[in-house]
Amino acid sequence: MATAAEWISGARPRTLPAAAAPVMVGTGAAAQVDSSAWLPALLALGVALALQVGVNFANDYSDGVRGTDLDRVGPMRLTASGAAGPGAVKGAAFAAFGVAGLLGLVLCAVSGHWWLLAVGAVCVAAAWYYTGGKKPYGYRGLGEIAVFVFFGLVAVLGTTYTQADRITWPAVLGAVGVGLIACALLMVNNLRDIPTDVLAGKRTLAVRLGDYRARRAYIGMLWFPVLLGAVCSFWAPWSLVVLLLVGPAALLTIPVLAGARGKLLIPVLAGTGLFELGYGILLGIGLSL
């Protein structure tokens, strides 16, 4: 039976900034038009965090039962390691999805936008079928598209809309920026796993692009959001604060360009998660001032 520490590791807490950042940017965009509200923001954060944990457990379960996680570098794999039974991990995934659904229901009630329940249902389906089902789209190189849409556009714009009842250009630019960094997080994770994914027949975008182009794609996904954040200064001058991320972006770029592989990419993965969190904090604050 898995210990509490193993369950926490299996939830992959380093990925949680990918859930928090879009809520920060979306709330900042709402504040930019004097419409921020703490309760919808907190509910949106709860939904995002629960969905992220659900995705992580769902991936652990689906990859584990397929045998694609048997020889991996990185965080604890509950199913593949045998620390927890597949049924328990699957149950944990759906428990997290249930929490996200309940919080989403309250968010719809608070905001009055009940049609967002349908968006939430699509989010849960996308989370499960990333690696679940008979033909998981994550195995066909479509993972980054889903991450961009759901952890970028939907998360940021949904947060702004539930507070401001409208979408603004800074919100759109911020959503694209957050979505690209979330894609960078997935790209560097899959870049690390290219050797094992090839053997398992998992055709991620990193596998399809190949090592060289995957590294360049990661760098583009990291730097372009900084430019988008700076463009937001046309509406909110303090958004230029995102330029403080130039240094961290350079530090993350160096090992990727230098050809770091396997365990050497784990710090880059962790750093990319912190980079996304920093982006969310800085752009969120910049938009709100």
PDB file of C-alpha atoms in Angstrom:
ATOM      1  CA  MET A   1       0.000   0.000   0.000  1.00  0.00           C
ATOM      2  CA  ALA A   2       1.386   3.383  -0.991  1.00  0.00           C
ATOM      3  CA  THR A   3       2.416   5.770   1.770  1.00  0.00           C
ATOM      4  CA  ALA A   4       1.099   9.314   2.046  1.00  0.00           C
ATOM      5  CA  ALA A   5       4.437  10.616   0.737  1.00  0.00           C
ATOM      6  CA  GLU A   6       4.194   8.333  -2.288  1.00  0.00           C
ATOM      7  CA  TRP A   7       0.644   9.515  -3.042  1.00  0.00           C
ATOM      8  CA  ILE A   8       1.811  13.126  -2.829  1.00  0.00           C
ATOM      9  CA  SER A   9       4.722  12.383  -5.151  1.00  0.00           C
ATOM     10  CA  GLY A  10       2.356  10.542  -7.502  1.00  0.00           C
ATOM     11  CA  ALA A  11       0.166  13.650  -7.657  1.00  0.00           C
ATOM     12  CA  ARG A  12       3.226  15.409  -9.150  1.00  0.00           C
ATOM     13  CA  PRO A  13       3.093  18.664  -7.156  1.00  0.00           C
ATOM     14  CA  ARG A  14       5.710  20.245  -9.434  1.00  0.00           C
ATOM     15  CA  THR A  15       3.048  20.469 -12.135  1.00  0.00           C
ATOM     16  CA  LEU A  16       0.636  22.471  -9.967  1.00  0.00           C
ATOM     17  CA  PRO A  17       2.030  25.874 -11.031  1.00  0.00           C
ATOM     18  CA  ALA A  18       0.570  25.052 -14.452  1.00  0.00           C
ATOM     19  CA  ALA A  19      -2.830  25.160 -12.760  1.00  0.00           C
ATOM     20  CA  ALA A  20      -2.279  28.263 -10.609  1.00  0.00           C
ATOM     21  CA  ALA A  21      -0.669  30.534 -13.215  1.00  0.00           C
ATOM     22  CA  PRO A  22      -3.688  30.897 -15.549  1.00  0.00           C
ATOM     23  CA  VAL A  23      -5.953  31.843 -12.649  1.00  0.00           C
ATOM     24  CA  MET A  24      -3.511  34.562 -11.609  1.00  0.00           C
ATOM     25  CA  VAL A  25      -3.328  35.977 -15.120  1.00  0.00           C
ATOM     26  CA  GLY A  26      -7.087  35.725 -15.628  1.00  0.00           C
ATOM     27  CA  THR A  27      -7.748  37.496 -12.347  1.00  0.00           C
ATOM     28  CA  GLY A  28      -5.191  40.177 -13.227  1.00  0.00           C
ATOM     29  CA  ALA A  29      -6.958  40.725 -16.545  1.00  0.00           C
ATOM     30  CA  ALA A  30     -10.265  41.092 -14.701  1.00  0.00           C
ATOM     31  CA  ALA A  31      -8.661  43.587 -12.304  1.00  0.00           C
ATOM     32  CA  GLN A  32      -7.373  45.556 -15.291  1.00  0.00           C
ATOM     33  CA  VAL A  33     -11.016  46.397 -16.077  1.00  0.00           C
ATOM     34  CA  ASP A  34     -11.914  46.860 -12.383  1.00  0.00           C
ATOM     35  CA  SER A  35     -13.877  43.618 -12.190  1.00  0.00           C
ATOM     36  CA  SER A  36     -11.806  41.220 -10.081  1.00  0.00           C
ATOM     37  CA  ALA A  37     -13.630  39.194  -7.443  1.00  0.00           C
ATOM     38  CA  TRP A  38     -11.916  37.009  -4.850  1.00  0.00           C
ATOM     39  CA  LEU A  39     -14.568  34.269  -4.527  1.00  0.00           C
ATOM     40  CA  PRO A  40     -14.736  33.332  -8.252  1.00  0.00           C
ATOM     41  CA  ALA A  41     -10.936  33.547  -8.363  1.00  0.00           C
ATOM     42  CA  LEU A  42     -10.537  31.110  -5.455  1.00  0.00           C
ATOM     43  CA  LEU A  43     -13.120  28.750  -6.919  1.00  0.00           C
ATOM     44  CA  ALA A  44     -11.390  28.848 -10.312  1.00  0.00           C
ATOM     45  CA  LEU A  45      -8.085  28.089  -8.588  1.00  0.00           C
ATOM     46  CA  GLY A  46      -9.636  25.121  -6.805  1.00  0.00           C
ATOM     47  CA  VAL A  47     -11.074  23.785 -10.067  1.00  0.00           C
ATOM     48  CA  ALA A  48      -7.731  24.179 -11.845  1.00  0.00           C
ATOM     49  CA  LEU A  49      -5.714  22.485  -9.092  1.00  0.00           C
ATOM     50  CA  ALA A  50      -8.152  19.585  -8.787  1.00  0.00           C
ATOM     51  CA  LEU A  51      -8.153  19.052 -12.560  1.00  0.00           C
ATOM     52  CA  GLN A  52      -4.346  19.054 -12.637  1.00  0.00           C
ATOM     53  CA  VAL A  53      -4.145  16.444  -9.876  1.00  0.00           C
ATOM     54  CA  GLY A  54      -6.816  14.412 -11.663  1.00  0.00           C
ATOM     55  CA  VAL A  55      -4.842  14.545 -14.917  1.00  0.00           C
ATOM     56  CA  ASN A  56      -1.690  13.410 -13.142  1.00  0.00           C
ATOM     57  CA  PHE A  57      -3.357  10.414 -11.492  1.00  0.00           C
ATOM     58  CA  ALA A  58      -5.204   9.546 -14.712  1.00  0.00           C
ATOM     59  CA  ASN A  59      -1.907   9.543 -16.623  1.00  0.00           C
ATOM     60  CA  ASP A  60      -0.283   7.444 -13.901  1.00  0.00           C
ATOM     61  CA  TYR A  61      -3.086   4.891 -14.164  1.00  0.00           C
ATOM     62  CA  SER A  62      -3.362   4.758 -17.970  1.00  0.00           C
ATOM     63  CA  ASP A  63       0.384   4.684 -18.662  1.00  0.00           C
ATOM     64  CA  GLY A  64       0.860   2.178 -15.877  1.00  0.00           C
ATOM     65  CA  VAL A  65      -1.679  -0.355 -17.150  1.00  0.00           C
ATOM     66  CA  ARG A  66      -0.289   0.037 -20.692  1.00  0.00           C
ATOM     67  CA  GLY A  67       3.233  -0.641 -19.479  1.00  0.00           C
ATOM     68  CA  THR A  68       4.687   2.598 -20.817  1.00  0.00           C
ATOM     69  CA  ASP A  69       5.867   3.728 -17.367  1.00  0.00           C
ATOM     70  CA  LEU A  70       7.994   0.693 -16.521  1.00  0.00           C
ATOM     71  CA  ASP A  71      11.340   2.389 -17.199  1.00  0.00           C
ATOM     72  CA  ARG A  72      10.971   6.097 -16.547  1.00  0.00           C
ATOM     73  CA  VAL A  73      13.062   8.910 -15.132  1.00  0.00           C
ATOM     74  CA  GLY A  74      11.279  11.360 -12.883  1.00  0.00           C
ATOM     75  CA  PRO A  75       8.544  11.413 -10.239  1.00  0.00           C
ATOM     76  CA  MET A  76       6.946   8.441  -8.522  1.00  0.00           C
ATOM     77  CA  ARG A  77       4.712   6.273 -10.716  1.00  0.00           C
ATOM     78  CA  LEU A  78       2.218   4.642  -8.389  1.00  0.00           C
ATOM     79  CA  THR A  79       0.758   2.128 -10.832  1.00  0.00           C
ATOM     80  CA  ALA A  80       3.920   1.100 -12.666  1.00  0.00           C
ATOM     81  CA  SER A  81       5.935   0.748  -9.445  1.00  0.00           C
ATOM     82  CA  GLY A  82       3.251  -1.384  -7.828  1.00  0.00           C
ATOM     83  CA  ALA A  83       3.052   0.981  -4.847  1.00  0.00           C
ATOM     84  CA  ALA A  84      -0.698   1.328  -5.435  1.00  0.00           C
ATOM     85  CA  GLY A  85      -3.162  -0.803  -7.349  1.00  0.00           C
ATOM     86  CA  PRO A  86      -4.516   0.450 -10.682  1.00  0.00           C
ATOM     87  CA  GLY A  87      -8.028   0.674  -9.255  1.00  0.00           C
ATOM     88  CA  ALA A  88      -6.886   2.874  -6.390  1.00  0.00           C
ATOM     89  CA  VAL A  89      -5.041   5.255  -8.702  1.00  0.00           C
ATOM     90  CA  LYS A  90      -8.010   5.395 -11.080  1.00  0.00           C
ATOM     91  CA  GLY A  91     -10.244   6.115  -8.097  1.00  0.00           C
ATOM     92  CA  ALA A  92      -7.945   8.937  -6.989  1.00  0.00           C
ATOM     93  CA  ALA A  93      -8.147  10.449 -10.486  1.00  0.00           C
ATOM     94  CA  PHE A  94     -11.935  10.439 -10.509  1.00  0.00           C
ATOM     95  CA  ALA A  95     -12.071  11.717  -6.934  1.00  0.00           C
ATOM     96  CA  ALA A  96     -10.019  14.728  -8.039  1.00  0.00           C
ATOM     97  CA  PHE A  97     -12.274  15.190 -11.059  1.00  0.00           C
ATOM     98  CA  GLY A  98     -15.261  15.042  -8.700  1.00  0.00           C
ATOM     99  CA  VAL A  99     -13.802  17.801  -6.530  1.00  0.00           C
ATOM    100  CA  ALA A 100     -13.204  19.890  -9.658  1.00  0.00           C
ATOM    101  CA  GLY A 101     -16.808  19.288 -10.724  1.00  0.00           C
ATOM    102  CA  LEU A 102     -18.263  20.340  -7.372  1.00  0.00           C
ATOM    103  CA  LEU A 103     -16.163  23.498  -7.239  1.00  0.00           C
ATOM    104  CA  GLY A 104     -17.068  24.212 -10.857  1.00  0.00           C
ATOM    105  CA  LEU A 105     -20.755  23.878  -9.997  1.00  0.00           C
ATOM    106  CA  VAL A 106     -20.369  26.452  -7.234  1.00  0.00           C
ATOM    107  CA  LEU A 107     -18.396  28.731  -9.589  1.00  0.00           C
ATOM    108  CA  CYS A 108     -21.208  28.581 -12.148  1.00  0.00           C
ATOM    109  CA  ALA A 109     -23.743  29.407  -9.437  1.00  0.00           C
ATOM    110  CA  VAL A 110     -21.678  32.360  -8.194  1.00  0.00           C
ATOM    111  CA  SER A 111     -20.981  33.752 -11.662  1.00  0.00           C
ATOM    112  CA  GLY A 112     -24.365  32.911 -13.163  1.00  0.00           C
ATOM    113  CA  HIS A 113     -22.758  31.357 -16.262  1.00  0.00           C
ATOM    114  CA  TRP A 114     -24.259  27.862 -16.180  1.00  0.00           C
ATOM    115  CA  TRP A 115     -23.155  27.053 -19.730  1.00  0.00           C
ATOM    116  CA  LEU A 116     -19.617  26.748 -18.361  1.00  0.00           C
ATOM    117  CA  LEU A 117     -20.653  23.367 -16.925  1.00  0.00           C
ATOM    118  CA  ALA A 118     -20.440  22.025 -20.475  1.00  0.00           C
ATOM    119  CA  VAL A 119     -16.912  23.451 -20.780  1.00  0.00           C
ATOM    120  CA  GLY A 120     -15.999  21.743 -17.526  1.00  0.00           C
ATOM    121  CA  ALA A 121     -17.291  18.404 -18.785  1.00  0.00           C
ATOM    122  CA  VAL A 122     -15.147  18.741 -21.918  1.00  0.00           C
ATOM    123  CA  CYS A 123     -12.133  19.553 -19.710  1.00  0.00           C
ATOM    124  CA  VAL A 124     -12.619  16.354 -17.692  1.00  0.00           C
ATOM    125  CA  ALA A 125     -13.036  14.282 -20.859  1.00  0.00           C
ATOM    126  CA  ALA A 126      -9.877  15.802 -22.327  1.00  0.00           C
ATOM    127  CA  ALA A 127      -8.003  15.077 -19.106  1.00  0.00           C
ATOM    128  CA  TRP A 128      -9.008  11.415 -19.130  1.00  0.00           C
ATOM    129  CA  TYR A 129      -8.529  10.666 -22.816  1.00  0.00           C
ATOM    130  CA  TYR A 130      -5.064  12.253 -22.936  1.00  0.00           C
ATOM    131  CA  THR A 131      -3.637   8.846 -22.053  1.00  0.00           C
ATOM    132  CA  GLY A 132      -6.871   6.938 -21.351  1.00  0.00           C
ATOM    133  CA  GLY A 133      -9.296   5.079 -23.592  1.00  0.00           C
ATOM    134  CA  LYS A 134      -8.546   2.919 -26.607  1.00  0.00           C
ATOM    135  CA  LYS A 135      -6.949   5.680 -28.681  1.00  0.00           C
ATOM    136  CA  PRO A 136      -5.379   8.280 -26.335  1.00  0.00           C
ATOM    137  CA  TYR A 137      -4.622  11.481 -28.192  1.00  0.00           C
ATOM    138  CA  GLY A 138      -1.489  12.047 -26.083  1.00  0.00           C
ATOM    139  CA  TYR A 139       0.043   9.035 -27.833  1.00  0.00           C
ATOM    140  CA  ARG A 140      -0.499  10.708 -31.204  1.00  0.00           C
ATOM    141  CA  GLY A 141       1.340  13.961 -30.565  1.00  0.00           C
ATOM    142  CA  LEU A 142      -1.743  16.036 -29.732  1.00  0.00           C
ATOM    143  CA  GLY A 143      -1.016  16.605 -26.057  1.00  0.00           C
ATOM    144  CA  GLU A 144       0.401  20.101 -26.502  1.00  0.00           C
ATOM    145  CA  ILE A 145      -2.725  21.220 -28.377  1.00  0.00           C
ATOM    146  CA  ALA A 146      -4.943  20.098 -25.496  1.00  0.00           C
ATOM    147  CA  VAL A 147      -2.642  21.678 -22.901  1.00  0.00           C
ATOM    148  CA  PHE A 148      -2.610  24.972 -24.829  1.00  0.00           C
ATOM    149  CA  VAL A 149      -6.401  25.012 -25.109  1.00  0.00           C
ATOM    150  CA  PHE A 150      -7.364  23.865 -21.619  1.00  0.00           C
ATOM    151  CA  PHE A 151      -4.494  25.068 -19.414  1.00  0.00           C
ATOM    152  CA  GLY A 152      -4.067  28.257 -21.422  1.00  0.00           C
ATOM    153  CA  LEU A 153      -7.099  29.601 -23.261  1.00  0.00           C
ATOM    154  CA  VAL A 154      -9.906  27.989 -21.255  1.00  0.00           C
ATOM    155  CA  ALA A 155      -8.276  28.467 -17.838  1.00  0.00           C
ATOM    156  CA  VAL A 156      -7.277  32.126 -18.282  1.00  0.00           C
ATOM    157  CA  LEU A 157     -10.270  33.322 -20.284  1.00  0.00           C
ATOM    158  CA  GLY A 158     -12.678  31.338 -18.118  1.00  0.00           C
ATOM    159  CA  THR A 159     -11.234  32.962 -14.999  1.00  0.00           C
ATOM    160  CA  THR A 160     -11.543  36.430 -16.494  1.00  0.00           C
ATOM    161  CA  TYR A 161     -15.059  35.806 -17.812  1.00  0.00           C
ATOM    162  CA  THR A 162     -16.450  34.524 -14.501  1.00  0.00           C
ATOM    163  CA  GLN A 163     -15.295  37.756 -12.857  1.00  0.00           C
ATOM    164  CA  ALA A 164     -15.643  40.426 -15.535  1.00  0.00           C
ATOM    165  CA  ASP A 165     -18.403  38.945 -17.744  1.00  0.00           C
ATOM    166  CA  ARG A 166     -16.252  39.730 -20.772  1.00  0.00           C
ATOM    167  CA  ILE A 167     -12.972  38.899 -22.484  1.00  0.00           C
ATOM    168  CA  THR A 168     -10.264  41.521 -23.023  1.00  0.00           C
ATOM    169  CA  TRP A 169      -7.189  41.642 -25.237  1.00  0.00           C
ATOM    170  CA  PRO A 170      -4.772  41.430 -22.295  1.00  0.00           C
ATOM    171  CA  ALA A 171      -6.642  38.311 -21.190  1.00  0.00           C
ATOM    172  CA  VAL A 172      -6.242  36.782 -24.656  1.00  0.00           C
ATOM    173  CA  LEU A 173      -2.524  37.608 -24.831  1.00  0.00           C
ATOM    174  CA  GLY A 174      -2.008  36.291 -21.318  1.00  0.00           C
ATOM    175  CA  ALA A 175      -3.938  33.115 -22.150  1.00  0.00           C
ATOM    176  CA  VAL A 176      -1.723  32.448 -25.166  1.00  0.00           C
ATOM    177  CA  GLY A 177       1.396  33.101 -23.079  1.00  0.00           C
ATOM    178  CA  VAL A 178       0.334  30.802 -20.240  1.00  0.00           C
ATOM    179  CA  GLY A 179      -0.745  28.140 -22.717  1.00  0.00           C
ATOM    180  CA  LEU A 180       2.640  28.183 -24.441  1.00  0.00           C
ATOM    181  CA  ILE A 181       4.531  27.836 -21.162  1.00  0.00           C
ATOM    182  CA  ALA A 182       2.265  24.942 -20.185  1.00  0.00           C
ATOM    183  CA  CYS A 183       3.189  23.386 -23.544  1.00  0.00           C
ATOM    184  CA  ALA A 184       6.865  23.976 -22.745  1.00  0.00           C
ATOM    185  CA  LEU A 185       6.375  22.097 -19.479  1.00  0.00           C
ATOM    186  CA  LEU A 186       4.917  19.127 -21.345  1.00  0.00           C
ATOM    187  CA  MET A 187       7.527  19.377 -24.105  1.00  0.00           C
ATOM    188  CA  VAL A 188      10.516  19.179 -21.761  1.00  0.00           C
ATOM    189  CA  ASN A 189       8.857  16.316 -19.887  1.00  0.00           C
ATOM    190  CA  ASN A 190       8.397  14.407 -23.146  1.00  0.00           C
ATOM    191  CA  LEU A 191      11.859  15.416 -24.366  1.00  0.00           C
ATOM    192  CA  ARG A 192      13.252  13.632 -21.324  1.00  0.00           C
ATOM    193  CA  ASP A 193      11.119  10.571 -22.110  1.00  0.00           C
ATOM    194  CA  ILE A 194      11.838  10.281 -25.861  1.00  0.00           C
ATOM    195  CA  PRO A 195      13.935   7.063 -25.559  1.00  0.00           C
ATOM    196  CA  THR A 196      11.338   5.197 -23.490  1.00  0.00           C
ATOM    197  CA  ASP A 197       8.367   6.625 -25.409  1.00  0.00           C
ATOM    198  CA  VAL A 198       9.833   5.425 -28.718  1.00  0.00           C
ATOM    199  CA  LEU A 199      10.177   1.916 -27.330  1.00  0.00           C
ATOM    200  CA  ALA A 200       6.630   1.999 -25.938  1.00  0.00           C
ATOM    201  CA  GLY A 201       5.156   3.282 -29.207  1.00  0.00           C
ATOM    202  CA  LYS A 202       4.076   6.554 -27.606  1.00  0.00           C
ATOM    203  CA  ARG A 203       4.240   9.146 -30.403  1.00  0.00           C
ATOM    204  CA  THR A 204       4.336  12.387 -28.425  1.00  0.00           C
ATOM    205  CA  LEU A 205       5.041  15.658 -30.213  1.00  0.00           C
ATOM    206  CA  ALA A 206       8.627  15.465 -28.934  1.00  0.00           C
ATOM    207  CA  VAL A 207       8.991  12.028 -30.518  1.00  0.00           C
ATOM    208  CA  ARG A 208       7.468  13.241 -33.790  1.00  0.00           C
ATOM    209  CA  LEU A 209       9.675  16.335 -33.941  1.00  0.00           C
ATOM    210  CA  GLY A 210      12.822  14.527 -32.913  1.00  0.00           C
ATOM    211  CA  ASP A 211      15.327  15.622 -30.275  1.00  0.00           C
ATOM    212  CA  TYR A 212      16.766  18.615 -32.167  1.00  0.00           C
ATOM    213  CA  ARG A 213      13.489  20.266 -33.158  1.00  0.00           C
ATOM    214  CA  ALA A 214      11.808  19.447 -29.845  1.00  0.00           C
ATOM    215  CA  ARG A 215      14.508  21.420 -28.039  1.00  0.00           C
ATOM    216  CA  ARG A 216      13.973  24.429 -30.329  1.00  0.00           C
ATOM    217  CA  ALA A 217      10.219  24.185 -29.880  1.00  0.00           C
ATOM    218  CA  TYR A 218      10.661  24.248 -26.101  1.00  0.00           C
ATOM    219  CA  ILE A 219      12.780  27.390 -26.309  1.00  0.00           C
ATOM    220  CA  GLY A 220      10.200  29.151 -28.484  1.00  0.00           C
ATOM    221  CA  MET A 221       7.409  28.175 -26.083  1.00  0.00           C
ATOM    222  CA  LEU A 222       9.432  29.701 -23.258  1.00  0.00           C
ATOM    223  CA  TRP A 223      10.464  33.014 -24.817  1.00  0.00           C
ATOM    224  CA  PHE A 224       7.414  34.049 -26.876  1.00  0.00           C
ATOM    225  CA  PRO A 225       5.185  34.430 -23.767  1.00  0.00           C
ATOM    226  CA  VAL A 226       7.630  36.993 -22.356  1.00  0.00           C
ATOM    227  CA  LEU A 227       7.121  39.041 -25.535  1.00  0.00           C
ATOM    228  CA  LEU A 228       3.338  38.681 -25.252  1.00  0.00           C
ATOM    229  CA  GLY A 229       3.469  39.848 -21.644  1.00  0.00           C
ATOM    230  CA  ALA A 230       5.415  42.919 -22.722  1.00  0.00           C
ATOM    231  CA  VAL A 231       2.801  43.642 -25.426  1.00  0.00           C
ATOM    232  CA  CYS A 232       0.172  43.770 -22.646  1.00  0.00           C
ATOM    233  CA  SER A 233       1.868  46.991 -21.509  1.00  0.00           C
ATOM    234  CA  PHE A 234      -0.133  48.833 -24.193  1.00  0.00           C
ATOM    235  CA  TRP A 235      -3.142  48.339 -21.890  1.00  0.00           C
ATOM    236  CA  ALA A 236      -1.377  47.964 -18.529  1.00  0.00           C
ATOM    237  CA  PRO A 237       2.132  49.533 -18.437  1.00  0.00           C
ATOM    238  CA  TRP A 238       3.188  47.542 -15.377  1.00  0.00           C
ATOM    239  CA  SER A 239       2.957  44.369 -17.450  1.00  0.00           C
ATOM    240  CA  LEU A 240       6.556  45.081 -18.479  1.00  0.00           C
ATOM    241  CA  VAL A 241       7.465  43.498 -15.154  1.00  0.00           C
ATOM    242  CA  VAL A 242       7.427  40.134 -17.003  1.00  0.00           C
ATOM    243  CA  LEU A 243      10.781  41.150 -18.494  1.00  0.00           C
ATOM    244  CA  LEU A 244      12.247  40.097 -15.149  1.00  0.00           C
ATOM    245  CA  LEU A 245      11.836  36.565 -16.484  1.00  0.00           C
ATOM    246  CA  VAL A 246      14.454  37.060 -19.207  1.00  0.00           C
ATOM    247  CA  GLY A 247      17.173  35.838 -16.839  1.00  0.00           C
ATOM    248  CA  PRO A 248      15.334  32.675 -15.740  1.00  0.00           C
ATOM    249  CA  ALA A 249      14.404  31.965 -19.371  1.00  0.00           C
ATOM    250  CA  ALA A 250      18.074  32.135 -20.337  1.00  0.00           C
ATOM    251  CA  LEU A 251      19.041  29.781 -17.485  1.00  0.00           C
ATOM    252  CA  LEU A 252      16.445  27.238 -18.639  1.00  0.00           C
ATOM    253  CA  THR A 253      17.517  27.581 -22.267  1.00  0.00           C
ATOM    254  CA  ILE A 254      21.211  26.805 -21.684  1.00  0.00           C
ATOM    255  CA  PRO A 255      20.959  23.134 -20.601  1.00  0.00           C
ATOM    256  CA  VAL A 256      18.336  22.388 -23.259  1.00  0.00           C
ATOM    257  CA  LEU A 257      20.533  23.824 -26.023  1.00  0.00           C
ATOM    258  CA  ALA A 258      23.537  22.052 -24.511  1.00  0.00           C
ATOM    259  CA  GLY A 259      21.801  18.710 -25.015  1.00  0.00           C
ATOM    260  CA  ALA A 260      20.918  17.757 -21.412  1.00  0.00           C
ATOM    261  CA  ARG A 261      19.170  14.374 -21.282  1.00  0.00           C
ATOM    262  CA  GLY A 262      17.448  12.056 -18.826  1.00  0.00           C
ATOM    263  CA  LYS A 263      17.898  13.045 -15.188  1.00  0.00           C
ATOM    264  CA  LEU A 264      19.700  16.236 -16.232  1.00  0.00           C
ATOM    265  CA  LEU A 265      16.369  17.531 -17.590  1.00  0.00           C
ATOM    266  CA  ILE A 266      14.566  17.081 -14.259  1.00  0.00           C
ATOM    267  CA  PRO A 267      15.815  20.468 -12.926  1.00  0.00           C
ATOM    268  CA  VAL A 268      14.709  22.050 -16.215  1.00  0.00           C
ATOM    269  CA  LEU A 269      11.257  20.518 -15.768  1.00  0.00           C
ATOM    270  CA  ALA A 270      11.017  21.843 -12.218  1.00  0.00           C
ATOM    271  CA  GLY A 271      12.382  25.211 -13.319  1.00  0.00           C
ATOM    272  CA  THR A 272       9.831  25.471 -16.123  1.00  0.00           C
ATOM    273  CA  GLY A 273       7.040  24.921 -13.621  1.00  0.00           C
ATOM    274  CA  LEU A 274       8.432  27.713 -11.443  1.00  0.00           C
ATOM    275  CA  PHE A 275       8.853  29.873 -14.552  1.00  0.00           C
ATOM    276  CA  GLU A 276       5.157  29.469 -15.318  1.00  0.00           C
ATOM    277  CA  LEU A 277       4.280  30.330 -11.727  1.00  0.00           C
ATOM    278  CA  GLY A 278       6.500  33.412 -11.925  1.00  0.00           C
ATOM    279  CA  TYR A 279       4.848  34.399 -15.203  1.00  0.00           C
ATOM    280  CA  GLY A 280       1.419  34.083 -13.622  1.00  0.00           C
ATOM    281  CA  ILE A 281       2.412  36.142 -10.588  1.00  0.00           C
ATOM    282  CA  LEU A 282       4.226  38.891 -12.492  1.00  0.00           C
ATOM    283  CA  LEU A 283       1.750  39.283 -15.341  1.00  0.00           C
ATOM    284  CA  GLY A 284      -1.186  39.017 -12.945  1.00  0.00           C
ATOM    285  CA  ILE A 285       0.237  41.802 -10.795  1.00  0.00           C
ATOM    286  CA  GLY A 286       1.272  43.855 -13.812  1.00  0.00           C
ATOM    287  CA  LEU A 287      -2.223  43.740 -15.296  1.00  0.00           C
ATOM    288  CA  SER A 288      -3.882  44.630 -12.011  1.00  0.00           C
ATOM    289  CA  LEU A 289      -1.790  47.765 -11.280  1.00  0.00           C
TER     290      LEU A 289
END
